[in-house]
Coordinates of C-alpha atoms and ligand atoms in Angstrom, one line a residue:
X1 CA 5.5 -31.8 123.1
X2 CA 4.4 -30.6 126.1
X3 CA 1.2 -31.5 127.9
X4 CA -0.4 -27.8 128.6
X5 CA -4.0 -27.2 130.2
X6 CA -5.0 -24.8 127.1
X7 CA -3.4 -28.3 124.7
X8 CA -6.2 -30.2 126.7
X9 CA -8.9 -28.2 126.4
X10 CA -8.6 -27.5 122.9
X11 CA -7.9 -31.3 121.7
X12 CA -11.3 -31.9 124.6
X13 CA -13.0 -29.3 122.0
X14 CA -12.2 -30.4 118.8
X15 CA -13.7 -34.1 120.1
X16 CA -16.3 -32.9 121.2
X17 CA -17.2 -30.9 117.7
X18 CA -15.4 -32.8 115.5
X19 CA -18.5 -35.7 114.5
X20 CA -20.8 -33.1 114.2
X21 CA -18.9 -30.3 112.8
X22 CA -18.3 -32.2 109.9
X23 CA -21.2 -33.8 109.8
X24 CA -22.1 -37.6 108.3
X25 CA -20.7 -39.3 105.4
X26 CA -22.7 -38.2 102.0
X27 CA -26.1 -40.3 101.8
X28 CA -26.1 -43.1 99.2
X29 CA -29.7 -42.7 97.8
X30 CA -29.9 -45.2 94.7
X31 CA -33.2 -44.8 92.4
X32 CA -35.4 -46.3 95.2
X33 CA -38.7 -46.5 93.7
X34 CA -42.2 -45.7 96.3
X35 CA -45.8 -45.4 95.9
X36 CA -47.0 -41.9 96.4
X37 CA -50.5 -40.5 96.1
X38 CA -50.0 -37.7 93.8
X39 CA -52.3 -34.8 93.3
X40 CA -52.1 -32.8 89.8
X41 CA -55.3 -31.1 87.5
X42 CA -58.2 -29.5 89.0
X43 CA -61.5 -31.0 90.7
X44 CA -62.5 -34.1 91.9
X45 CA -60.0 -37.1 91.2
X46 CA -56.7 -35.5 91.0
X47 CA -55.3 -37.3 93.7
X48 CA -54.0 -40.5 92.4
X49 CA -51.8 -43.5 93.8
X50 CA -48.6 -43.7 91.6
X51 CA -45.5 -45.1 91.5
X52 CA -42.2 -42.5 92.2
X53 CA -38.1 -42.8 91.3
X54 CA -36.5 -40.8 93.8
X55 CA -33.9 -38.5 93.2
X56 CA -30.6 -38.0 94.4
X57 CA -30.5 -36.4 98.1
X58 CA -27.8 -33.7 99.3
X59 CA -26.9 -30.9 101.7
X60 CA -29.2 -30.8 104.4
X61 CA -32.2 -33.1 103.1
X62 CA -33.2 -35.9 104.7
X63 CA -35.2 -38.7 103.3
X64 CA -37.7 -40.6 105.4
X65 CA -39.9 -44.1 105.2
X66 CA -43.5 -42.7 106.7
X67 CA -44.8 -44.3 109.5
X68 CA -47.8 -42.5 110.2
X69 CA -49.0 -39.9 109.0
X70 CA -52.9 -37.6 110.0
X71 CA -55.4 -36.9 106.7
X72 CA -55.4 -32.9 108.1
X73 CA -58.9 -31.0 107.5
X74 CA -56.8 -28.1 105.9
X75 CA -55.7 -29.9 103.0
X76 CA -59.0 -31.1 102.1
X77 CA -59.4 -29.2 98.9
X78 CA -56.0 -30.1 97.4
X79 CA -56.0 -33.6 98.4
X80 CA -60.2 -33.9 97.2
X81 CA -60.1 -31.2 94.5
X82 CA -63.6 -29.7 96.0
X83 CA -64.0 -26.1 96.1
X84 CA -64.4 -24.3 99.4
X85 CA -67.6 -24.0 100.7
X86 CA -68.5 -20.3 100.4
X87 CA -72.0 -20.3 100.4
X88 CA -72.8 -17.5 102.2
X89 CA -69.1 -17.1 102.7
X90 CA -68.1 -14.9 99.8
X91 CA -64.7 -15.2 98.1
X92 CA -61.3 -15.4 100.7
X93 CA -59.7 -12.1 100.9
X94 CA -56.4 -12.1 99.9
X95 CA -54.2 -13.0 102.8
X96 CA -50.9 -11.7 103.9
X97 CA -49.7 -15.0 104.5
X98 CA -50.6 -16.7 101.3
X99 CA -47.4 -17.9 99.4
X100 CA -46.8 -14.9 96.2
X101 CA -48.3 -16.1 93.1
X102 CA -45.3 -17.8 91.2
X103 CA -44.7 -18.2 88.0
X104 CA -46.1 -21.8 88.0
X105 CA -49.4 -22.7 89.2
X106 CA -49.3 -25.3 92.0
X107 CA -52.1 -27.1 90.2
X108 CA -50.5 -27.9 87.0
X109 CA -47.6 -29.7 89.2
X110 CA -47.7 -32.9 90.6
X111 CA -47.5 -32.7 94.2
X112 CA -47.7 -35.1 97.1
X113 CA -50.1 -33.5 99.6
X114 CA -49.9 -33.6 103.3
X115 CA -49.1 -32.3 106.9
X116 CA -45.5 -34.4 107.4
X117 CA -45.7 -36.8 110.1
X118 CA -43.6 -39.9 111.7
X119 CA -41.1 -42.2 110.0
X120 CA -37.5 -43.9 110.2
X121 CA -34.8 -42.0 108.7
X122 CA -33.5 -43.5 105.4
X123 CA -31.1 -41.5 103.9
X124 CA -29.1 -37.8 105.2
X125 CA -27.8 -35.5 103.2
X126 CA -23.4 -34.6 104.3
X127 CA -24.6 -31.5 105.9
X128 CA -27.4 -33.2 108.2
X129 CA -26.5 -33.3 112.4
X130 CA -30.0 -33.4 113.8
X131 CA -30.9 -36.7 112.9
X132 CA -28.7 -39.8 111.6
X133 CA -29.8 -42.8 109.4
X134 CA -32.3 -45.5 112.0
X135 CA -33.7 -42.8 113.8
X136 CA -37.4 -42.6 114.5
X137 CA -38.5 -38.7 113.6
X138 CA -41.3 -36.2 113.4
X139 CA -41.3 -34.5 110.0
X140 CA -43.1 -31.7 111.8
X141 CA -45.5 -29.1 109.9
X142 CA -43.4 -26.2 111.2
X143 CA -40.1 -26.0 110.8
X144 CA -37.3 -24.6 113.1
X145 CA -34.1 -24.0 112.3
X146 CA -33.1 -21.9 115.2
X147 CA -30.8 -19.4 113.9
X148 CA -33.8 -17.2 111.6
X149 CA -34.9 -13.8 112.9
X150 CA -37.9 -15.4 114.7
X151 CA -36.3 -18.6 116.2
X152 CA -33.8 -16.0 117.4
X153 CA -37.2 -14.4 119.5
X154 CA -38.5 -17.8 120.7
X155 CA -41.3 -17.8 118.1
X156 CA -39.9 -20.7 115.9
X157 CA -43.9 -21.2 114.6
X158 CA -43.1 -18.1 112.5
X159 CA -39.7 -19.8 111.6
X160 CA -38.5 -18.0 108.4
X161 CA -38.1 -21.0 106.5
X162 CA -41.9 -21.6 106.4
X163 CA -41.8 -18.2 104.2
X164 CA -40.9 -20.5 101.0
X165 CA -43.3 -22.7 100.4
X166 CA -45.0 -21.6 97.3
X167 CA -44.7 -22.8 93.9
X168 CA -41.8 -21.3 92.7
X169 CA -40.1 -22.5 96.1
X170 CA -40.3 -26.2 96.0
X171 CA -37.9 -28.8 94.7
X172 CA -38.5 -31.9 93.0
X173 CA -37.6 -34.9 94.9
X174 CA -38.8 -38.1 92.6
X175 CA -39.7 -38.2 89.1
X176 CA -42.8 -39.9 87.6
X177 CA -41.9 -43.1 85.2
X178 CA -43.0 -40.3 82.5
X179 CA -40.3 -38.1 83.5
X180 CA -42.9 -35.8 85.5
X181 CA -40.8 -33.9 88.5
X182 CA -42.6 -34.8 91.7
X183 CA -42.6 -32.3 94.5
X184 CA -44.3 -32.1 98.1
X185 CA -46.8 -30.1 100.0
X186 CA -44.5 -27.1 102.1
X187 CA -41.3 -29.2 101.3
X188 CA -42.8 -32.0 103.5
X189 CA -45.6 -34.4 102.1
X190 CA -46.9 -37.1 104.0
X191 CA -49.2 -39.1 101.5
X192 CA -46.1 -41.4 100.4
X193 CA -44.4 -44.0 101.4
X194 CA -41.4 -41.6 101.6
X195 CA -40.7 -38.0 103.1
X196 CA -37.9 -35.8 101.5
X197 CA -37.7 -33.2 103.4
X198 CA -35.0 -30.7 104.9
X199 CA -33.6 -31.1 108.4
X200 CA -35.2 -27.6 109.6
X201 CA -38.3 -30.1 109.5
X202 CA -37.0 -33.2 110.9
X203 CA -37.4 -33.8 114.8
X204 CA -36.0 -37.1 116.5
X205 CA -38.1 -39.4 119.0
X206 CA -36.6 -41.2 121.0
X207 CA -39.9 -43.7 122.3
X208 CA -41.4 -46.9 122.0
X209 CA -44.9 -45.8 121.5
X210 CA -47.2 -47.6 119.4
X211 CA -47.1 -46.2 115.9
X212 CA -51.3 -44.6 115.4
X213 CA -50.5 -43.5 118.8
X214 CA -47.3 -41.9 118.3
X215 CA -48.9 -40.8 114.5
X216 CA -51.6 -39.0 116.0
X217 CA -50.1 -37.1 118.8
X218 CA -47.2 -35.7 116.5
X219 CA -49.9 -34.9 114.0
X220 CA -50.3 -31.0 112.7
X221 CA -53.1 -30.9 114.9
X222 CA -52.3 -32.2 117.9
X223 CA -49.1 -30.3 118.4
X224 CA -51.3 -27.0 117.7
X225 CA -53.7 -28.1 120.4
X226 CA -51.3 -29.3 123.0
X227 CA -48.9 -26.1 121.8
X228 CA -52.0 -23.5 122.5
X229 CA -52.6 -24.8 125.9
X230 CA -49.3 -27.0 127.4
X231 CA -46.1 -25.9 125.7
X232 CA -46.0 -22.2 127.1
X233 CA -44.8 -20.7 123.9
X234 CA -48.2 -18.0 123.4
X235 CA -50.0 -17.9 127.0
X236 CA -49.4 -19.8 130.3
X237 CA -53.0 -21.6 131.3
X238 CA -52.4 -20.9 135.3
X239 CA -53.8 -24.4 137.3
X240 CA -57.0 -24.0 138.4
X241 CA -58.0 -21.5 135.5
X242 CA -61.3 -21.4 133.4
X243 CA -60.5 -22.7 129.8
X244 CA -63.1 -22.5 126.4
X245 CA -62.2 -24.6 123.8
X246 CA -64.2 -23.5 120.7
X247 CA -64.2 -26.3 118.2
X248 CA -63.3 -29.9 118.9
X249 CA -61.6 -31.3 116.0
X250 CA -58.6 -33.2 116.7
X251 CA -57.0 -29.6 117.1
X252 CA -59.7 -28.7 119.8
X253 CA -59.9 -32.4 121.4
X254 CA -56.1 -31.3 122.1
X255 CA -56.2 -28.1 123.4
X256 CA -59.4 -29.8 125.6
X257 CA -56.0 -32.8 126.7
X258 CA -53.8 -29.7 126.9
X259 CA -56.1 -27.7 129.5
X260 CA -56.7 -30.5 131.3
X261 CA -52.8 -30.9 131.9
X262 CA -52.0 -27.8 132.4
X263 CA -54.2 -28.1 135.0
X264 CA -57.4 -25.9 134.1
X265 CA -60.3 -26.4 136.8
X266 CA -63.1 -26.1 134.4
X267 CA -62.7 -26.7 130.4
X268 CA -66.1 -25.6 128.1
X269 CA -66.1 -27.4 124.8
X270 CA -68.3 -26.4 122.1
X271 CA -69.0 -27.9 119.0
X272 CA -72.2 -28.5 116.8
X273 CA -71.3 -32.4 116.8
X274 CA -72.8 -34.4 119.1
X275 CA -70.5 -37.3 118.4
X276 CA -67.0 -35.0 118.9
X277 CA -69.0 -33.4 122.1
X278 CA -69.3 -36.5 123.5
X279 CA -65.3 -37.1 123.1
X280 CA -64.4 -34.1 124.8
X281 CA -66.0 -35.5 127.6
X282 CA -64.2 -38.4 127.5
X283 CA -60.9 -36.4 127.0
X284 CA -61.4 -34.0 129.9
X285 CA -63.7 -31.6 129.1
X286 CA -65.8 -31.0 132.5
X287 CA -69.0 -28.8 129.9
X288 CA -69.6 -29.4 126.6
X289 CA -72.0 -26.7 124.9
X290 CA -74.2 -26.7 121.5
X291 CA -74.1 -23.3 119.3
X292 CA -76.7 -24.7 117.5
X293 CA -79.0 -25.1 120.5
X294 CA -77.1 -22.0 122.7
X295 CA -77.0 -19.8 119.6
X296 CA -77.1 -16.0 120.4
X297 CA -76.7 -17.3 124.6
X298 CA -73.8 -18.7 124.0
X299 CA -71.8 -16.5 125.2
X300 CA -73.8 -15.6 128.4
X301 CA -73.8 -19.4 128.9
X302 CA -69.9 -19.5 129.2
X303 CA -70.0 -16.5 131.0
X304 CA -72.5 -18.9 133.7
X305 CA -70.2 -21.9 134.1
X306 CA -67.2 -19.7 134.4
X307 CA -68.8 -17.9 137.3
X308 CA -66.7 -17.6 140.9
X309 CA -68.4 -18.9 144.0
X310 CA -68.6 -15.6 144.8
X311 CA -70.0 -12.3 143.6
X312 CA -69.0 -9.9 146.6
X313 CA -66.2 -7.8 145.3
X314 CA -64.7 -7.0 148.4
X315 CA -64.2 -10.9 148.9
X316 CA -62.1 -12.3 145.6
X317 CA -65.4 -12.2 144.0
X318 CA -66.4 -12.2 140.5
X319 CA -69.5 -9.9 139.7
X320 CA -70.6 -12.0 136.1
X321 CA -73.1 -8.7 135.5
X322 CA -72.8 -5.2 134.9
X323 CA -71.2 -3.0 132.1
X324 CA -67.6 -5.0 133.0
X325 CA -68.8 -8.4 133.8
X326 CA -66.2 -10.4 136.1
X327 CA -67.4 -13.8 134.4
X328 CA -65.8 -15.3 131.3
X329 CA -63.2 -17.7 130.6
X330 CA -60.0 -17.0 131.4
X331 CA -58.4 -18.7 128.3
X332 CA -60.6 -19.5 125.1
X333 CA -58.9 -21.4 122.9
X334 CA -60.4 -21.1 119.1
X335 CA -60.6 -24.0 116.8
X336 CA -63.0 -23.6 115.0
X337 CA -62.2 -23.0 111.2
X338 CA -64.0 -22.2 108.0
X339 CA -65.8 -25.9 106.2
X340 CA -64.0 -26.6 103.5
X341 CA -67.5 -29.2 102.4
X342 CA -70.4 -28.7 103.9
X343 CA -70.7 -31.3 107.2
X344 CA -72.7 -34.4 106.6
X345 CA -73.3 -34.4 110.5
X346 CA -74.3 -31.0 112.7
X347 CA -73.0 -28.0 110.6
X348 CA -72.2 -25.5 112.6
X349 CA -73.5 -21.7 113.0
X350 CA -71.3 -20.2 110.4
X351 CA -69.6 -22.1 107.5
X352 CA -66.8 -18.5 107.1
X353 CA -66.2 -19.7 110.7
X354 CA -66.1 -15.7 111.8
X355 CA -68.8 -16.3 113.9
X356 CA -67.4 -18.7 116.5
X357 CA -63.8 -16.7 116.2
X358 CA -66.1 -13.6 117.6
X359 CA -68.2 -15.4 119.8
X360 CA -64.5 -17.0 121.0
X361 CA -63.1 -13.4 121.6
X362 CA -66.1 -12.1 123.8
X363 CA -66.5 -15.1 125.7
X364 CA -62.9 -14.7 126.8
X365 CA -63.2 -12.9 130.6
X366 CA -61.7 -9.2 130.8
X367 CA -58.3 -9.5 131.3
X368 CA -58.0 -12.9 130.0
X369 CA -55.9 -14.4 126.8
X370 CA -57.9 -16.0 123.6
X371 CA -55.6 -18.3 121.6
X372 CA -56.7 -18.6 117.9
X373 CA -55.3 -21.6 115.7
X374 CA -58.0 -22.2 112.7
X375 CA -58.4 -20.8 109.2
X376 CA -61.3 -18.5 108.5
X377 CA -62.7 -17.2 105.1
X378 CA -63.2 -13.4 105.2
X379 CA -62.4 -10.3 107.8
X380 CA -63.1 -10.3 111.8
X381 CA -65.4 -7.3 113.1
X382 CA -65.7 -7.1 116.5
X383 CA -67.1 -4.4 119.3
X384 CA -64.1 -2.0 119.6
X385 CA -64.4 -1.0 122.7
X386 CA -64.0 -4.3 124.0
X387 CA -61.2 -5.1 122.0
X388 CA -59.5 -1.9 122.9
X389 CA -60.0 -1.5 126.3
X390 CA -61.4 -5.1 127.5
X391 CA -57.7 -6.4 128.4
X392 CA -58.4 -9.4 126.1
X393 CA -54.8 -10.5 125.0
X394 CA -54.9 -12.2 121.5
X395 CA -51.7 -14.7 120.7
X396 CA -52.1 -15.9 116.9
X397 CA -49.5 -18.8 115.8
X398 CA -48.8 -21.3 113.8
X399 CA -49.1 -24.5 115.2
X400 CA -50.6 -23.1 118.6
X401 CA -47.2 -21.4 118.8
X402 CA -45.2 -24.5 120.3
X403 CA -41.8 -25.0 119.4
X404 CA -40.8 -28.3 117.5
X405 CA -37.7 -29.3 118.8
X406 CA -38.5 -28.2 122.3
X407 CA -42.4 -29.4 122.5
X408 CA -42.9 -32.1 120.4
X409 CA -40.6 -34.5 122.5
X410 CA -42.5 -33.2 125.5
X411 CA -45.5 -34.1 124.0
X412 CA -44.8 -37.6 123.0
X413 CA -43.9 -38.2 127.2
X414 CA -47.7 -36.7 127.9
X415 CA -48.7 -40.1 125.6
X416 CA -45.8 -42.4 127.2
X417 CA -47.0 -41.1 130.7
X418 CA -51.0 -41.5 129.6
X419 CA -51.7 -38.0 129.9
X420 CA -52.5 -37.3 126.2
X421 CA -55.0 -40.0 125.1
X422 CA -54.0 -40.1 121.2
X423 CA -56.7 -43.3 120.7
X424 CA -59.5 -41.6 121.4
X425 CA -59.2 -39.0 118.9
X426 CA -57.5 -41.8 116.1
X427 CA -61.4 -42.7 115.2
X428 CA -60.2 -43.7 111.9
X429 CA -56.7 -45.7 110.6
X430 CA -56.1 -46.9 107.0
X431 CA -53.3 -47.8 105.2
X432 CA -51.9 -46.1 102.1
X433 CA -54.5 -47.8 99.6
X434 CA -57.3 -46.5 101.7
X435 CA -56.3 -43.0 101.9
X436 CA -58.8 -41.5 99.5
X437 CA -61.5 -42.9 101.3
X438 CA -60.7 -41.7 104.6
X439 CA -60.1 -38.1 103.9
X440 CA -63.9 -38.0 102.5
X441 CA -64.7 -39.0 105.9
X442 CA -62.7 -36.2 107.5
X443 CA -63.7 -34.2 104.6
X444 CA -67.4 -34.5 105.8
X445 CA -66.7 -34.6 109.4
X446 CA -68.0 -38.5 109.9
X447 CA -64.7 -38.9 111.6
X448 CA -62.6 -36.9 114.2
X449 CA -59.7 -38.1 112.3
X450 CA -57.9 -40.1 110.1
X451 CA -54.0 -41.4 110.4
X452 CA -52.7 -43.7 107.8
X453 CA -50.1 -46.3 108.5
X454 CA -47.5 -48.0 106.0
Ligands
ZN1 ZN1 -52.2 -29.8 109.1
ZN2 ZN1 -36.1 -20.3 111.9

């Protein structure tokens, strides 16, 4: 046969595709058994530590030992089985974004709870190319599977797959020793010694890193503050900028890391607790302000640290009076959130956490961009005028809008090159038996947050 240059490039070709076009070998998954904390009932004490059969894997599943994995403040109530806090809060409107009521009641099935987080792989279904059996991955809170409407649009945090998550949605991956189908938390779990979850979810690390430290800066949280602030995906913080961070959780306390990276000359944290105040200092936060103490001044007070050296208009200057005030932070990150319990240290202002989302969006300069990242209970109301004509820009994401497979490699070098300080925020780390216990403290807010090791 002759040797033609079209021959060679199509034999090149089918190399090149032919490992991952057909994928790997099916997974052989025997009836490995794993402890799981399993949540099932109503109210307090329906999260229990049981023992799991897994099932059989296939198509694009991927099964994964947990490493690590961060106790997140938004699963509180299925994890504790406390009610919200809405004293004073009224009842959670509906929400657009709720999963449809199904025709089974996420309550009355037992679920493993949690946010994802890091692990070796295990086990691949035949149709999985992302990741291959050994490999260290994030099993990320958001998924991406880069061929949806949104991934198509750059906006993989709205990834369509997250759209199926509800009741109805999610398939059983073990079986209790009673023959009780076990299923997880937005197909991804986290509270187990195992992760069954799909490869949309999957993201592989290639790193060294110390596993709390690798835990926490893959965590839910940390990706949404790093993602609001140093991925790019919703605004660009411009060096030198004037950055609020309203709330410093382990969220805020990384969008405080992320401004400082991006290189933001002045970064305002505000929180009620002293304690997470004091860490936003230590993280990079050059102000750190009280609503308790500030209350109705808050937002003046902002305005005063975000002031130019200059008033005089015709010089670059910043006039921080008048009916258009030229003070305010350029990017105001919100991260606040609603209290799921009420605090046992400094409760904040507002327990709906509307307030410090308002106080967030008129804090934000004229012209400038407010991020918002937390759950609230109940509507916004804010001036109009101001939010029509004041030039604020709003970008609302999941996950601080960052893109998995793009960001969350990125983010783990900002811990390899010491940029992200993951310790700091890691007040807290347990193993699997002392789960419970830990997630009253983040429940309560004792902690800034919690990872669990296996
Ligand atoms: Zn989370
Ligand atoms: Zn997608």
């Amino acid at each position: 046969m002759a040797i033609t240059r079209r021959g060679l490039l199509k034999g090149a070709a089918a190399g090149l595709l032919a490992k991952p076009a057909v994928g790997q070998g099916p997974a052989v998954v025997t009836r490995r058994r794993f402890k799981a904390w399993i949540s099932r009932g109503d109210g307090r004490g329906r999260t229990t530590l049981q023992e799991a059969t897994l099932r059989p894997i296939s198509g694009r599943q991927v099964v994964v030992r947990t490493q690590a994995t961060n106790l997140c403040y938004s699963n509180v109530g299925a994890v504790l089985g406390v009610q919200p806090n809405v004293a004073g809060g009224g009842t959670p409107p509906v929400s657009a974004l709720a999963a449809p009521p199904g025709t089974r009641r996420m309550n009355d099935m037992a679920v493993i709870q949690g946010h994802g987080g890091i692990g070796i792989v295990e086990a691949v279904g035949p149709e999985v190319r992302r990741v291959r059996v050994g490999d260290q991955v994030c099993v990320s809170g958001t998924p991406q599977c880069g061929s949806c409407y949104h991934c198509l649009r750059g906006r993989s945090d709205m990834c369509q797959f997250l759209s199926a998550i509800g009741a109805d949605d999610l398939t059983a991956i073990a079986d209790l020793s009673d023959g009780t189908p076990v299923y997880e938390n937005s197909h991804i779990g986290g509270l187990a010694e195992l992760m069954v979850t799909f490869e949309e979810w999957v993201v592989p690390l290639f790193t060294k890193a110390e596993i709390v430290d690798l835990g926490m800066v893959c965590s839910c949280v940390s990706v949404a503050g790093l993602g609001a602030t140093a991925s790019q995906g919703l605004a660009t913080i411009a060096p030198g900028a004037t950055v609020a961070v309203v709330g410093c959780g382990p969220l805020g306390l990384s969008a405080v890391q992320g401004a400082r990276i991006a290189g933001a000359s002045k970064i305002i944290a505000i929180d009620p607790i002293r304690a997470r105040r004091e860490v936003a200092l230590k993280v990079g936060a050059t102000d750190a302000l009280d609503p308790n103490v500030e209350k109705d001044n808050l937002i003046q007070r902002v305005r005063g640290l975000s002031s130019w050296p200059t008033d005089r208009l015709w010089s670059g200057g910043r006039n921080p009076g008048g009916r258009r005030p030229g003070a305010g932070a350029d990017f105001v990150v919100e991260a606040a959130g609603a209290d799921q319990v009420p605090p046992k240290l400094e409760a904040g202002p507002d327990p709906t956490g509307i307030l410090p989302m308002q106080q967030a969006y008129q804090m934000c300069a004229l012209g400038g961009h407010i991020i918002t990242t937390s759950l609230v209970r109940g509507n916004i109301t804010l001036p109009g005028n101001l939010f029509s004509i004041g030039g604020v820009t709003h970008h609302g994401g999941q996950a601080g809008g960052m893109s998995p497979m793009r960001d969350i490699p990125r983010f783990v070098r900002m811990l390899e090159s010491k940029q992200y300080d993951s310790k700091t925020l890691a007040t807290t780390v347990v193993s699997l038996d002392g789960m419970l216990e830990a997630y009253e403290q983040v429940a309560y807010r004792t902690t800034v947050t919690a990872i669990m090791t296996i």
